[in-house]
Amino acid sequence: MPKENCLIVRAAGQRLDLLRGEAARIAKGANAGWWTDRAEIGTRFCFEDFKSKELFALTCDSLGITCQDG
């Protein structure tokens, strides 16, 4: 799977569950797919389109959760 539209997030427990819900909502709104993978330093959230990735990054920022390109 391509990883150009991925972000690595450092979150666990309920915060990670919240992010999964937000990722699903964003991807559904864009009619695009998404998935997660384990990363060395967190969880990698990947989206089929760039716009969804950017919206997810803004969501992470608004929740005070650190994310980086991955």
Short mmCIF file of C-alpha atoms in Angstrom, two decimals:
data_model
loop_
_atom_site.label_atom_id
_atom_site.label_comp_id
_atom_site.label_asym_id
_atom_site.label_seq_id
_atom_site.Cartn_x
_atom_site.Cartn_y
_atom_site.Cartn_z
CA MET A 1 0.00 0.00 0.00
CA PRO A 2 1.32 3.49 -0.81
CA LYS A 3 2.26 5.62 2.16
CA GLU A 4 2.34 9.10 0.66
CA ASN A 5 -0.93 10.15 2.36
CA CYS A 6 -0.01 8.92 5.84
CA LEU A 7 0.45 10.52 9.23
CA ILE A 8 2.02 8.97 12.31
CA VAL A 9 0.14 9.74 15.50
CA ARG A 10 1.27 9.29 19.09
CA ALA A 11 -1.87 8.38 20.97
CA ALA A 12 -3.22 5.44 22.92
CA GLY A 13 -6.43 4.20 24.49
CA GLN A 14 -9.47 6.44 24.20
CA ARG A 15 -7.58 9.12 22.28
CA LEU A 16 -6.61 6.56 19.65
CA ASP A 17 -10.21 5.33 19.48
CA LEU A 18 -11.35 8.93 19.02
CA LEU A 19 -8.89 9.38 16.16
CA ARG A 20 -10.06 6.20 14.47
CA GLY A 21 -13.62 7.52 14.58
CA GLU A 22 -12.51 10.86 13.16
CA ALA A 23 -10.53 9.14 10.39
CA ALA A 24 -13.58 7.07 9.45
CA ARG A 25 -15.79 10.17 9.39
CA ILE A 26 -13.32 12.14 7.25
CA ALA A 27 -12.78 9.29 4.78
CA LYS A 28 -16.51 8.62 4.48
CA GLY A 29 -17.13 12.30 3.74
CA ALA A 30 -14.51 12.19 0.98
CA ASN A 31 -15.76 8.83 -0.32
CA ALA A 32 -12.23 7.48 0.17
CA GLY A 33 -10.66 4.60 2.00
CA TRP A 34 -8.37 4.68 5.00
CA TRP A 35 -6.39 2.23 7.12
CA THR A 36 -3.98 2.08 10.05
CA ASP A 37 -0.66 0.36 10.50
CA ARG A 38 1.64 0.04 13.45
CA ALA A 39 4.58 2.40 13.32
CA GLU A 40 7.77 2.41 15.34
CA ILE A 41 6.67 5.43 17.37
CA GLY A 42 2.88 5.29 17.18
CA THR A 43 0.08 4.48 14.78
CA ARG A 44 0.18 5.31 11.06
CA PHE A 45 -3.11 6.58 9.63
CA CYS A 46 -3.22 6.38 5.83
CA PHE A 47 -5.80 7.84 3.46
CA GLU A 48 -6.48 7.29 -0.22
CA ASP A 49 -6.46 11.01 -0.90
CA PHE A 50 -4.34 13.97 0.16
CA LYS A 51 -7.27 16.15 1.18
CA SER A 52 -8.43 13.61 3.78
CA LYS A 53 -4.90 13.41 5.20
CA GLU A 54 -4.75 17.19 5.57
CA LEU A 55 -8.16 17.34 7.23
CA PHE A 56 -7.10 14.58 9.63
CA ALA A 57 -3.93 16.53 10.48
CA LEU A 58 -6.07 19.58 11.32
CA THR A 59 -8.29 17.39 13.48
CA CYS A 60 -5.25 16.08 15.37
CA ASP A 61 -4.04 19.64 15.92
CA SER A 62 -7.41 20.76 17.21
CA LEU A 63 -7.42 17.84 19.68
CA GLY A 64 -3.86 18.62 20.81
CA ILE A 65 -2.51 15.30 19.49
CA THR A 66 0.91 15.26 17.88
CA CYS A 67 1.19 13.90 14.35
CA GLN A 68 3.88 13.86 11.68
CA ASP A 69 4.20 12.78 8.07
CA GLY A 70 4.80 9.11 7.85
#
